[in-house]
CSV table of C-alpha atoms in Angstrom, one decimal:
chain,number,residue,atom,x,y,z
A,211,MET,CA,-116.8,24.1,-14.8
A,212,ALA,CA,-119.7,25.9,-16.4
A,213,ILE,CA,-123.2,26.1,-14.9
A,214,VAL,CA,-125.8,24.7,-17.1
A,215,GLN,CA,-128.6,27.3,-18.2
A,216,ASP,CA,-131.4,25.2,-16.6
A,217,PHE,CA,-129.8,24.6,-13.2
A,218,ASN,CA,-132.0,24.4,-10.5
A,219,TRP,CA,-130.4,26.3,-7.6
A,220,ASN,CA,-133.9,26.0,-5.6
A,221,LYS,CA,-133.0,22.4,-4.9
A,222,LEU,CA,-130.1,23.6,-2.9
A,223,GLN,CA,-132.4,25.2,-0.2
A,224,ASN,CA,-132.9,23.3,3.0
A,225,GLY,CA,-134.8,25.8,5.0
A,226,SER,CA,-132.3,28.6,6.0
A,227,ASP,CA,-129.3,26.5,5.1
A,228,ILE,CA,-127.9,25.6,1.6
A,229,ARG,CA,-127.5,21.7,1.3
A,230,GLY,CA,-126.3,19.9,-1.9
A,231,ILE,CA,-124.4,16.8,-3.0
A,232,ALA,CA,-120.7,17.7,-3.7
A,233,LEU,CA,-119.0,14.2,-4.2
A,234,GLU,CA,-120.1,11.1,-6.2
A,235,GLY,CA,-120.1,7.6,-4.4
A,236,ILE,CA,-123.7,7.4,-3.5
A,237,PRO,CA,-125.9,5.5,-6.4
A,238,ASP,CA,-128.5,8.0,-7.8
A,239,GLU,CA,-127.0,11.0,-6.0
A,240,HIS,CA,-125.5,13.4,-8.5
A,241,VAL,CA,-123.5,16.2,-7.6
A,242,ASN,CA,-125.3,19.7,-7.5
A,243,LEU,CA,-122.9,21.3,-5.4
A,244,THR,CA,-119.8,22.0,-7.4
A,245,PRO,CA,-117.2,24.5,-7.0
A,246,ALA,CA,-118.4,26.2,-9.8
A,247,VAL,CA,-121.7,26.6,-7.8
A,248,ALA,CA,-119.8,27.4,-4.7
A,249,LYS,CA,-118.1,30.3,-6.1
A,250,ILE,CA,-121.4,32.0,-7.5
A,251,LEU,CA,-123.0,31.4,-4.0
A,252,GLY,CA,-119.9,33.3,-2.5
A,253,GLN,CA,-120.7,36.0,-4.8
A,254,ALA,CA,-124.7,36.0,-4.4
A,255,PHE,CA,-123.7,36.1,-0.4
A,256,VAL,CA,-121.5,39.2,-0.8
A,257,THR,CA,-124.2,40.8,-3.2
A,258,TRP,CA,-127.1,40.2,-0.7
A,259,LEU,CA,-124.8,41.3,2.1
A,260,CYS,CA,-123.9,44.8,0.7
A,261,GLY,CA,-127.8,45.6,0.7
A,262,LYS,CA,-127.7,44.3,4.5
A,263,VAL,CA,-124.9,46.3,6.0
A,264,ASN,CA,-125.0,49.2,3.5
A,265,LYS,CA,-121.4,49.0,2.2
A,266,PRO,CA,-120.0,48.5,-1.0
A,267,SER,CA,-118.3,45.2,-1.6
A,268,THR,CA,-114.9,46.6,-1.6
A,269,GLN,CA,-115.4,47.4,1.7
A,270,LEU,CA,-116.8,44.1,3.1
A,271,ILE,CA,-115.0,41.5,5.3
A,272,VAL,CA,-116.4,37.8,4.9
A,273,ALA,CA,-115.1,34.7,7.1
A,274,VAL,CA,-115.2,31.4,5.6
A,275,GLY,CA,-114.7,28.3,7.9
A,276,ARG,CA,-115.3,24.5,7.2
A,277,ASP,CA,-116.1,21.4,8.5
A,278,SER,CA,-113.9,18.0,8.0
A,279,ARG,CA,-115.7,16.9,4.8
A,280,LEU,CA,-113.7,15.9,2.1
A,281,SER,CA,-115.0,18.0,-0.3
A,282,GLY,CA,-114.7,21.1,1.9
A,283,PRO,CA,-111.2,22.4,0.9
A,284,ALA,CA,-112.3,22.6,-3.0
A,285,ILE,CA,-115.7,24.2,-1.9
A,286,MET,CA,-113.8,26.6,0.2
A,287,GLN,CA,-111.2,27.7,-2.2
A,288,ALA,CA,-114.0,28.2,-4.8
A,289,THR,CA,-116.2,30.7,-2.0
A,290,LEU,CA,-113.2,32.5,-1.2
A,291,ASP,CA,-112.6,33.2,-5.1
A,292,GLY,CA,-116.3,34.5,-5.4
A,293,ILE,CA,-115.9,36.5,-2.5
A,294,THR,CA,-112.7,38.2,-3.5
A,295,ASP,CA,-113.9,38.6,-7.1
A,296,LEU,CA,-116.1,41.2,-6.1
A,297,GLY,CA,-113.6,43.1,-4.0
A,298,SER,CA,-114.5,41.9,-0.5
A,299,GLU,CA,-111.7,40.5,1.9
A,300,ALA,CA,-112.2,37.2,3.0
A,301,TYR,CA,-111.0,35.6,6.4
A,302,ASP,CA,-110.0,31.9,6.0
A,303,PHE,CA,-110.8,30.1,9.1
A,304,GLU,CA,-109.7,26.7,7.9
A,305,MET,CA,-111.1,24.0,10.1
A,306,ALA,CA,-114.1,25.7,12.1
A,307,SER,CA,-117.4,25.2,14.2
A,308,THR,CA,-120.8,26.8,13.0
A,309,PRO,CA,-121.6,28.7,16.2
A,310,ALA,CA,-117.6,29.9,16.0
A,311,MET,CA,-118.5,31.6,12.5
A,312,PHE,CA,-121.4,33.8,13.8
A,313,MET,CA,-118.8,34.7,16.7
A,314,SER,CA,-116.7,36.3,14.3
A,315,THR,CA,-119.0,38.8,13.3
A,316,ILE,CA,-119.2,40.3,17.1
A,317,THR,CA,-116.0,39.3,18.4
A,318,SER,CA,-113.6,42.7,19.1
A,319,GLY,CA,-110.6,42.3,16.9
A,320,PHE,CA,-112.7,40.3,13.9
A,321,GLU,CA,-116.2,41.7,13.8
A,322,CYS,CA,-116.9,40.5,9.7
A,323,ASP,CA,-119.5,41.6,8.0
A,324,GLY,CA,-121.0,38.1,7.5
A,325,ALA,CA,-119.7,34.5,7.8
A,326,ILE,CA,-120.0,31.3,5.9
A,327,MET,CA,-119.6,27.8,7.4
A,328,LEU,CA,-119.3,24.9,4.7
A,329,THR,CA,-120.9,21.8,6.4
A,330,ALA,CA,-124.0,19.2,6.0
A,331,SER,CA,-124.0,18.6,9.6
A,332,HIS,CA,-124.2,14.8,10.0
A,333,LEU,CA,-125.3,13.9,6.8
A,334,PRO,CA,-123.2,11.4,4.7
A,335,PHE,CA,-119.7,12.0,3.4
A,336,ASN,CA,-121.0,13.0,-0.2
A,337,ARG,CA,-122.9,16.2,1.1
A,338,ASN,CA,-121.9,19.6,1.9
A,339,GLY,CA,-123.5,22.9,2.3
A,340,LEU,CA,-123.5,26.7,3.2
A,341,LYS,CA,-124.6,28.2,6.6
A,342,PHE,CA,-124.4,32.1,6.5
A,343,PHE,CA,-124.2,34.6,9.6
A,344,THR,CA,-124.2,38.1,10.3
A,345,ALA,CA,-124.2,39.9,13.5
A,346,GLN,CA,-127.9,39.4,13.6
A,347,GLY,CA,-127.9,36.0,13.7
A,348,GLY,CA,-128.0,33.1,11.2
A,349,LEU,CA,-130.1,33.8,8.2
A,350,GLU,CA,-133.6,32.7,7.8
A,351,LYS,CA,-135.7,31.1,5.2
A,352,LYS,CA,-136.6,34.1,2.9
A,353,ASP,CA,-132.9,35.3,2.9
A,354,ILE,CA,-131.8,32.1,1.3
A,355,SER,CA,-134.4,32.1,-1.3
A,356,ASP,CA,-133.0,35.8,-1.9
A,357,ILE,CA,-129.5,34.8,-2.3
A,358,LEU,CA,-130.3,31.7,-4.6
A,359,GLN,CA,-132.3,34.1,-6.6
A,360,LEU,CA,-129.1,36.3,-6.9
A,361,ALA,CA,-127.0,33.3,-7.9
A,362,ALA,CA,-129.6,32.3,-10.4
A,363,SER,CA,-129.3,35.4,-12.1
A,364,ASN,CA,-125.7,35.2,-11.8
A,365,ASN,CA,-125.2,39.1,-12.8
A,366,PHE,CA,-122.6,40.1,-10.7
A,367,GLU,CA,-120.2,43.3,-10.5
A,368,ILE,CA,-116.7,42.2,-10.5
A,369,ALA,CA,-114.0,44.3,-8.8
A,370,ALA,CA,-111.0,46.1,-10.7
A,371,ALA,CA,-109.0,44.5,-7.8
A,372,LYS,CA,-109.6,41.2,-6.3
A,373,GLY,CA,-109.8,41.0,-2.6
A,374,ALA,CA,-107.3,39.8,-0.2
A,375,ILE,CA,-107.4,36.5,1.4
A,376,SER,CA,-105.7,36.1,5.0
A,377,GLN,CA,-105.5,33.1,7.4
A,378,ARG,CA,-106.8,34.0,10.6
A,379,ASP,CA,-107.0,31.7,13.9
A,380,PHE,CA,-110.2,32.8,14.9
A,381,MET,CA,-110.9,29.2,16.8
A,382,SER,CA,-108.1,29.5,19.5
A,383,VAL,CA,-110.0,33.0,20.1
A,384,TYR,CA,-113.4,31.4,20.1
A,385,ALA,CA,-112.1,28.7,22.3
A,386,ASN,CA,-110.6,31.1,24.9
A,387,GLN,CA,-114.0,32.6,25.4
A,388,PHE,CA,-115.2,29.6,27.0
A,389,VAL,CA,-112.0,29.1,29.3
A,390,GLU,CA,-112.5,32.5,30.8
A,391,GLN,CA,-116.6,31.9,30.9
A,392,ILE,CA,-116.1,28.7,32.9
A,393,ARG,CA,-113.3,30.0,35.1
A,394,GLN,CA,-115.4,33.0,35.6
A,395,ALA,CA,-118.6,30.7,36.5
A,396,VAL,CA,-117.1,28.4,38.7
A,397,ASN,CA,-114.8,30.8,40.4
A,398,HIS,CA,-112.8,27.9,42.2
A,399,PRO,CA,-111.9,29.2,45.5
A,400,THR,CA,-108.1,27.7,45.3
A,401,ASN,CA,-107.8,26.8,41.8
A,402,PHE,CA,-109.4,29.7,39.8
A,403,ASP,CA,-107.3,29.0,36.6
A,404,GLN,CA,-108.0,25.1,36.6
A,405,PRO,CA,-111.5,24.7,38.1
A,406,LEU,CA,-111.6,21.4,36.1
A,407,SER,CA,-108.7,19.9,37.6
A,408,GLY,CA,-108.9,16.4,39.1
A,409,LEU,CA,-111.8,15.8,36.7
A,410,LYS,CA,-111.5,13.3,34.0
A,411,ILE,CA,-113.5,14.5,30.7
A,412,ILE,CA,-113.6,12.5,27.7
A,413,VAL,CA,-114.7,14.4,24.1
A,414,ASP,CA,-115.7,12.4,21.3
A,415,ALA,CA,-115.8,14.6,17.9
A,416,GLY,CA,-116.7,11.8,15.7
A,417,ASN,CA,-114.0,13.2,13.4
A,418,GLY,CA,-116.0,16.1,12.9
A,419,ALA,CA,-114.8,19.8,14.2
A,420,GLY,CA,-115.0,19.4,17.5
A,421,GLY,CA,-111.6,18.1,18.7
A,422,PHE,CA,-110.6,21.6,19.5
A,423,TYR,CA,-112.6,21.5,22.6
A,424,ALA,CA,-110.4,18.9,24.0
A,425,ASP,CA,-106.7,20.7,23.6
A,426,ARG,CA,-108.1,24.0,23.7
A,427,VAL,CA,-110.8,24.1,26.2
A,428,LEU,CA,-110.8,21.5,28.5
A,429,GLN,CA,-106.6,21.3,29.1
A,430,PRO,CA,-106.1,24.7,29.9
A,431,LEU,CA,-108.7,24.1,32.5
A,432,GLY,CA,-107.1,21.4,34.4
A,433,ALA,CA,-109.0,18.5,33.0
A,434,ASP,CA,-107.7,14.9,32.3
A,435,THR,CA,-108.7,14.3,28.8
A,436,THR,CA,-107.3,10.7,28.6
A,437,GLY,CA,-109.5,8.5,26.4
A,438,SER,CA,-110.9,11.0,24.4
A,439,GLN,CA,-111.5,9.7,20.5
A,440,PHE,CA,-111.9,10.6,17.1
A,441,LEU,CA,-110.8,14.2,17.4
A,442,GLU,CA,-108.7,14.2,14.2
A,443,PRO,CA,-110.8,15.7,11.2
A,444,ASP,CA,-111.5,12.9,9.0
A,445,GLY,CA,-114.2,13.3,6.1
A,446,ASN,CA,-114.8,9.6,5.7
A,447,PHE,CA,-116.0,9.3,9.0
A,448,PRO,CA,-114.7,6.1,10.0
A,449,ASN,CA,-115.5,5.7,13.6
A,450,HIS,CA,-119.4,6.6,13.4
A,451,VAL,CA,-121.5,9.1,12.0
A,452,PRO,CA,-121.2,12.3,14.1
A,453,ASN,CA,-124.4,12.6,15.4
A,454,PRO,CA,-125.8,12.9,19.1
A,455,GLU,CA,-128.8,11.3,18.1
A,456,ASP,CA,-127.2,8.0,16.6
A,457,PRO,CA,-127.3,5.0,18.7
A,458,THR,CA,-124.0,3.7,17.6
A,459,ALA,CA,-122.2,7.3,18.3
A,460,MET,CA,-123.6,7.6,21.8
A,461,ALA,CA,-122.6,3.9,22.7
A,462,ALA,CA,-119.3,4.8,21.6
A,463,ILE,CA,-119.2,7.6,23.9
A,464,CYS,CA,-120.5,5.6,26.6
A,465,GLN,CA,-118.3,2.8,26.4
A,466,ALA,CA,-115.5,5.4,26.2
A,467,VAL,CA,-116.7,6.8,29.8
A,468,ILE,CA,-116.9,3.4,31.2
A,469,GLU,CA,-113.6,2.1,29.8
A,470,HIS,CA,-111.6,5.0,31.3
A,471,GLN,CA,-113.5,5.7,34.4
A,472,ALA,CA,-114.4,9.3,33.3
A,473,ASP,CA,-116.5,11.4,35.3
A,474,PHE,CA,-118.1,13.2,32.3
A,475,GLY,CA,-118.2,12.5,28.4
A,476,ILE,CA,-118.8,14.9,25.7
A,477,ILE,CA,-119.9,14.3,21.7
A,478,PHE,CA,-120.5,16.5,19.2
A,479,ASP,CA,-122.1,16.4,16.1
A,480,THR,CA,-119.6,17.4,13.1
A,481,ASP,CA,-119.8,21.2,12.9
A,482,VAL,CA,-120.5,21.7,16.7
A,483,ASP,CA,-124.1,23.0,17.0
A,484,ARG,CA,-125.2,20.2,18.5
A,485,SER,CA,-124.0,18.1,21.5
A,486,ALA,CA,-124.8,15.5,24.1
A,487,ALA,CA,-123.2,14.3,27.4
A,488,VAL,CA,-122.5,11.3,29.4
A,489,ASP,CA,-122.4,10.6,33.3
A,490,SER,CA,-119.9,9.0,35.2
A,491,MET,CA,-122.0,5.8,35.1
A,492,GLY,CA,-122.0,5.9,31.3
A,493,LYS,CA,-125.7,7.0,31.1
A,494,GLU,CA,-126.6,8.9,28.4
A,495,LEU,CA,-127.5,12.7,29.1
A,496,ASN,CA,-129.4,13.5,25.9
A,497,ARG,CA,-133.0,14.1,24.7
A,498,ASN,CA,-135.2,14.6,27.4
A,499,ARG,CA,-132.2,14.1,29.8
A,500,LEU,CA,-130.3,16.8,28.6
A,501,ILE,CA,-133.1,19.3,28.5
A,502,GLY,CA,-134.0,18.5,32.0
A,503,LEU,CA,-130.5,19.3,33.0
A,504,ILE,CA,-130.0,22.7,31.2
A,505,SER,CA,-133.7,23.1,32.6
A,506,ALA,CA,-132.5,22.6,36.1
A,507,ILE,CA,-129.5,25.2,35.8
A,508,VAL,CA,-131.2,27.7,33.9
A,509,LEU,CA,-134.2,27.7,36.5
A,510,GLN,CA,-131.6,28.1,39.2
A,511,GLU,CA,-130.7,31.3,37.4
A,512,HIS,CA,-134.1,32.5,36.1
A,513,PRO,CA,-136.8,31.1,38.3
A,514,GLY,CA,-140.3,30.8,36.8
A,515,SER,CA,-139.3,31.5,33.1
A,516,THR,CA,-140.2,29.4,30.0
A,517,ILE,CA,-138.2,26.3,28.2
A,518,VAL,CA,-138.9,26.1,24.8
A,519,THR,CA,-139.0,22.5,23.5
A,520,ASP,CA,-139.7,20.9,20.1
A,521,SER,CA,-143.1,18.8,20.2
A,522,ILE,CA,-141.5,15.2,20.8
A,523,THR,CA,-140.9,15.9,24.5
A,524,SER,CA,-142.0,13.4,27.3
A,525,ASP,CA,-144.7,14.1,29.7
A,526,GLY,CA,-142.4,13.6,32.4
A,527,LEU,CA,-140.4,16.4,31.2
A,528,THR,CA,-143.2,18.8,31.5
A,529,GLN,CA,-144.0,17.6,34.9
A,530,PHE,CA,-140.2,17.8,36.0
A,531,ILE,CA,-140.1,21.6,34.4
A,532,GLN,CA,-143.4,22.6,36.0
A,533,GLN,CA,-143.9,21.2,39.2
A,534,ASP,CA,-140.3,20.1,40.4
A,535,LEU,CA,-138.6,23.2,39.0
A,536,GLY,CA,-141.5,25.8,39.2
A,537,GLY,CA,-140.9,26.7,35.4
A,538,ILE,CA,-143.0,26.8,32.4
A,539,HIS,CA,-142.9,24.1,29.7
A,540,HIS,CA,-143.5,25.6,26.4
A,541,ARG,CA,-143.8,22.7,24.1
A,542,PHE,CA,-143.6,23.8,20.4
A,543,LYS,CA,-142.8,22.5,16.7
A,544,ARG,CA,-139.9,20.6,15.4
A,545,GLY,CA,-137.2,22.5,13.8
A,546,TYR,CA,-134.4,24.1,15.8
A,547,LYS,CA,-135.1,27.6,13.8
A,548,ASN,CA,-138.5,27.1,14.9
A,549,VAL,CA,-137.9,26.7,18.5
A,550,ILE,CA,-135.4,29.4,18.6
A,551,ASN,CA,-137.5,31.9,17.0
A,552,GLU,CA,-140.3,30.9,19.4
A,553,SER,CA,-138.0,31.7,22.5
A,554,ILE,CA,-137.2,35.1,20.7
A,555,ARG,CA,-140.9,35.6,20.4
A,556,LEU,CA,-141.8,34.9,24.1
A,557,ASN,CA,-139.1,37.5,25.2
A,558,GLN,CA,-140.4,40.2,22.9
A,559,ASP,CA,-144.1,39.7,24.3
A,560,GLY,CA,-142.6,39.8,27.4
A,561,LYS,CA,-142.2,36.1,28.6
A,562,GLU,CA,-139.0,35.7,29.7
A,563,SER,CA,-137.4,32.5,28.0
A,564,TRP,CA,-133.7,31.9,28.6
A,565,VAL,CA,-133.1,28.6,26.7
A,566,ALA,CA,-134.7,27.2,23.5
A,567,ILE,CA,-133.8,23.0,23.1
A,568,GLU,CA,-134.8,20.4,20.7
A,569,THR,CA,-134.3,16.9,21.6
A,570,SER,CA,-132.0,16.6,18.5
A,571,GLY,CA,-129.2,18.4,20.9
A,572,HIS,CA,-129.8,21.6,19.1
A,573,ALA,CA,-129.7,24.4,22.4
A,574,ALA,CA,-130.0,27.9,22.2
A,575,MET,CA,-129.5,30.6,25.0
A,576,LYS,CA,-130.5,34.1,25.1
A,577,GLU,CA,-127.3,35.0,27.1
A,578,ASN,CA,-125.7,33.4,24.0
A,579,HIS,CA,-127.5,35.5,21.4
A,580,PHE,CA,-129.9,32.7,20.7
A,581,LEU,CA,-126.9,31.0,19.0
A,582,ASP,CA,-127.4,26.8,18.8
A,583,ASP,CA,-123.6,26.2,20.0
A,584,GLY,CA,-123.1,22.6,21.2
A,585,ALA,CA,-119.7,23.8,22.8
A,586,TYR,CA,-121.8,26.5,24.7
A,587,LEU,CA,-124.1,24.1,26.1
A,588,VAL,CA,-121.7,21.6,27.4
A,589,SER,CA,-119.7,24.5,28.9
A,590,LYS,CA,-122.5,25.2,30.9
A,591,LEU,CA,-122.9,21.8,32.2
A,592,LEU,CA,-119.1,21.5,32.8
A,593,VAL,CA,-119.6,24.6,35.3
A,594,GLU,CA,-122.5,22.8,37.2
A,595,LEU,CA,-120.1,19.5,37.2
A,596,ALA,CA,-117.4,21.9,38.7
A,597,LYS,CA,-119.8,23.3,41.3
A,598,CYS,CA,-121.2,20.0,42.2
A,599,ASN,CA,-117.8,18.1,42.6
A,600,LEU,CA,-116.6,20.9,44.9
A,601,ALA,CA,-119.9,20.4,47.0
A,602,GLY,CA,-119.4,16.6,47.0
A,603,LYS,CA,-122.5,16.2,44.8
A,604,SER,CA,-123.4,14.6,41.3
A,605,LEU,CA,-124.3,16.5,38.4
A,606,THR,CA,-127.2,14.0,37.7
A,607,ASP,CA,-128.7,14.7,41.2
A,608,LEU,CA,-130.2,17.8,39.1
A,609,ILE,CA,-132.5,15.4,37.3
A,610,ALA,CA,-133.2,12.9,40.3
A,611,ASN,CA,-136.9,13.3,40.2
A,612,LEU,CA,-137.2,13.3,36.3
A,613,GLN,CA,-139.7,10.8,35.1
A,614,GLU,CA,-138.6,8.8,32.2
A,615,PRO,CA,-140.8,6.6,29.9
A,616,VAL,CA,-140.5,2.8,30.2
A,617,GLU,CA,-140.9,2.8,26.4
A,618,SER,CA,-140.5,5.0,23.5
A,619,LYS,CA,-140.5,4.6,19.8
A,620,GLU,CA,-140.3,6.3,16.7
A,621,LEU,CA,-142.0,5.2,13.4
A,622,ARG,CA,-142.1,6.9,9.6
A,623,ILE,CA,-144.9,6.5,7.6
A,624,LYS,CA,-143.9,7.1,3.7
A,625,ILE,CA,-146.7,9.0,1.7
A,626,THR,CA,-146.9,7.6,-1.4
A,627,THR,CA,-149.0,10.4,-3.0
A,628,ALA,CA,-147.1,13.3,-4.9
A,629,ASP,CA,-149.0,16.0,-3.0
A,630,PHE,CA,-147.6,14.9,0.3
A,631,GLN,CA,-148.3,17.7,2.5
A,632,ALA,CA,-152.0,18.1,1.5
A,633,TYR,CA,-152.8,14.4,1.9
A,634,GLY,CA,-150.7,14.3,5.4
A,635,ASN,CA,-152.6,17.1,6.6
A,636,GLU,CA,-155.9,15.4,5.7
A,637,VAL,CA,-154.8,12.0,7.7
A,638,ILE,CA,-154.1,14.1,11.0
A,639,ASP,CA,-157.3,15.9,10.2
A,640,ARG,CA,-159.2,12.3,10.2
A,641,MET,CA,-156.7,11.2,13.0
A,642,GLN,CA,-158.6,14.0,15.2
A,643,THR,CA,-162.0,12.4,14.3
A,644,PHE,CA,-161.1,9.5,15.2
A,645,VAL,CA,-159.8,10.3,18.5
A,646,ALA,CA,-162.9,11.8,19.6
A,647,SER,CA,-164.7,8.4,19.2
A,648,GLN,CA,-162.0,6.8,21.5
A,649,SER,CA,-163.4,7.0,25.3
A,650,ASP,CA,-159.8,6.5,26.4
A,651,TRP,CA,-157.7,8.6,24.1
A,652,LYS,CA,-157.7,12.5,24.7
A,653,ILE,CA,-156.4,15.4,22.5
A,654,VAL,CA,-153.8,17.2,24.3
A,655,PRO,CA,-154.3,20.9,24.1
A,656,ASN,CA,-152.0,23.7,22.6
A,657,ASN,CA,-150.8,21.1,19.4
A,658,TYR,CA,-148.5,23.4,17.2
A,659,GLU,CA,-147.7,20.7,15.0
A,660,GLY,CA,-149.8,17.4,14.1
A,661,VAL,CA,-151.7,16.0,16.8
A,662,ARG,CA,-150.7,14.8,20.4
A,663,VAL,CA,-153.0,12.0,22.1
A,664,ALA,CA,-152.8,11.0,25.8
A,665,CYS,CA,-153.8,7.5,25.9
A,666,THR,CA,-155.1,7.3,29.5
A,667,SER,CA,-156.3,3.4,29.7
A,668,GLU,CA,-154.0,1.3,32.2
A,669,SER,CA,-152.9,-0.9,29.5
A,670,GLU,CA,-151.4,2.0,27.7
A,671,ASP,CA,-150.7,5.0,29.9
A,672,GLY,CA,-148.6,7.2,27.5
A,673,TRP,CA,-149.2,9.3,24.4
A,674,PHE,CA,-148.4,9.4,20.7
A,675,LEU,CA,-147.8,12.4,18.2
A,676,LEU,CA,-148.7,12.3,14.5
A,677,ARG,CA,-147.1,15.4,12.9
A,678,LEU,CA,-145.9,16.1,8.9
A,679,SER,CA,-142.1,16.1,8.3
A,680,LEU,CA,-140.7,19.4,7.5
A,681,HIS,CA,-139.4,18.4,4.4
A,682,ASP,CA,-140.0,14.9,3.3
A,683,PRO,CA,-143.0,12.8,2.1
A,684,VAL,CA,-143.5,11.1,5.5
A,685,ILE,CA,-145.6,11.4,8.8
A,686,PRO,CA,-143.3,10.5,11.8
A,687,VAL,CA,-145.2,8.9,14.8
A,688,ASN,CA,-143.8,9.5,18.0
A,689,ILE,CA,-145.1,6.9,20.7
A,690,GLU,CA,-144.3,6.6,24.5
A,691,SER,CA,-145.6,4.4,27.6
A,692,ASN,CA,-144.9,4.5,31.0
A,693,ILE,CA,-145.6,0.5,31.1
A,694,ALA,CA,-144.0,-2.6,29.6
A,695,GLY,CA,-146.1,-3.2,26.5
A,696,GLY,CA,-147.9,0.0,26.2
A,697,VAL,CA,-146.2,1.3,23.0
A,698,ASP,CA,-147.0,-1.9,21.2
A,699,ARG,CA,-150.6,-1.6,22.2
A,700,ILE,CA,-150.8,1.8,21.2
A,701,LYS,CA,-149.4,1.0,17.7
A,702,GLN,CA,-151.6,-1.8,17.1
A,703,ARG,CA,-154.6,0.6,17.6
A,704,LEU,CA,-152.7,3.3,15.5
A,705,LEU,CA,-152.4,0.8,12.8
A,706,ALA,CA,-156.0,-0.4,12.7
A,707,PHE,CA,-156.9,3.5,11.7
A,708,LEU,CA,-154.0,3.7,9.2
A,709,LYS,CA,-154.9,1.1,7.5
A,710,THR,CA,-158.2,2.6,6.4
A,711,GLN,CA,-156.1,5.2,4.8
A,712,GLU,CA,-154.7,5.3,1.2
A,713,SER,CA,-151.4,6.6,0.4
A,714,LEU,CA,-149.4,5.3,3.3
A,715,ASP,CA,-146.6,2.7,3.2
A,716,LEU,CA,-147.1,1.3,6.5
A,717,ALA,CA,-143.8,-1.0,6.3
A,718,ALA,CA,-142.5,0.6,9.3
A,719,PHE,CA,-145.6,-0.6,11.4
A,720,GLY,CA,-144.9,-4.2,10.1
A,721,ALA,CA,-147.9,-3.8,7.5
């Protein structure tokens, strides 16, 4: 299929990734990520990569992997064809995880010059996308813009001899890294090789790419994985959305843990860069609890260091990190790249930070190249689970002092004017003026996006955050309260203000 002359390449950019519609099937969503487009993107990445690593295309090795999406095989073959058309060698990893693709650039025996993961994370079945890596990490927003500019020019030097495509089993190598990591870290006094022996651990892969963790990581470590579910890749995602933030998905893994009387449950998103967990009582370990848990582990290892999170974490989490754990909580912006880059910046400025984590389940650790890897995160939790089991303790004892809100809610206000970013910022500015007139509302210091407000009255006892969405014409509003009915009282006061603003669709507020 030929690319039309006026094809909008920039529309494929989604921050530091490429995302598009790869299949028909949803009304008013038209395909713009075809195999022909993917082939050109493969050529564009190779051309961009030549400049970065200072090698000709004929000396490059590029790995390609995919998740379980229905469009994956066709998009993958086209991407491989684009890479090899320029004379580069291509490794076909078949089903893989996003973090594994980065690891292929720094793992002995592979050491690829670049890697591409074909995924659209938890988005619907008709979507797909490309994530790019070098040995320096995932690409930034400007890198994607540069690659798309090369694609738009479509002026590539086709090699005299096509590069080779070889199938390589990297996922077994990657999985074994976790096996060895957990063995070494637990250092079981009587069962070094199988430190998870005696523990029943259930994996829910949501029919994405994460099923490998059950049979290639947990089972070699001695865990009983009976009850693990949806491990088979299926791009129809027939059981639930593969997303640790999705209530139905979390309910599925919680129910499995209870039904099989498991010690621990793990759930991954489609491409395994995000995860969440469930304790032996079937209680979710995600969002603030997940952040609290990894913070407790990290601050044991690196006392007094800084935990970087996104902007919508609870006040109770800040108190827990700073007062109970003796760390520093740096509440930054939404967007996993923002959180990761902020943690990297702090380290460069001499402020020790070992973890950057979003409430979405994206978590990146300094010890793991600041790679957001859901499998690495749960491996850290499993080490602690095994140690607690040896000591006759519970993993969740680590977060026993974490105070959680009684109520919380997220509402999304649609902006109905064309220049939504400028208008959204105006609304946020007006909100700050309004808050200044309220005796019991105080702007929280150190806001990095939007405006966070402490609601100090006894009838509200909570906070809200008004911010502008990263990509959409939406103002998300997060509200939390420590008392029953508090969220609704805050919401009603907010609504009175928002009704005075034009160009807002307040349907989410019931207005």
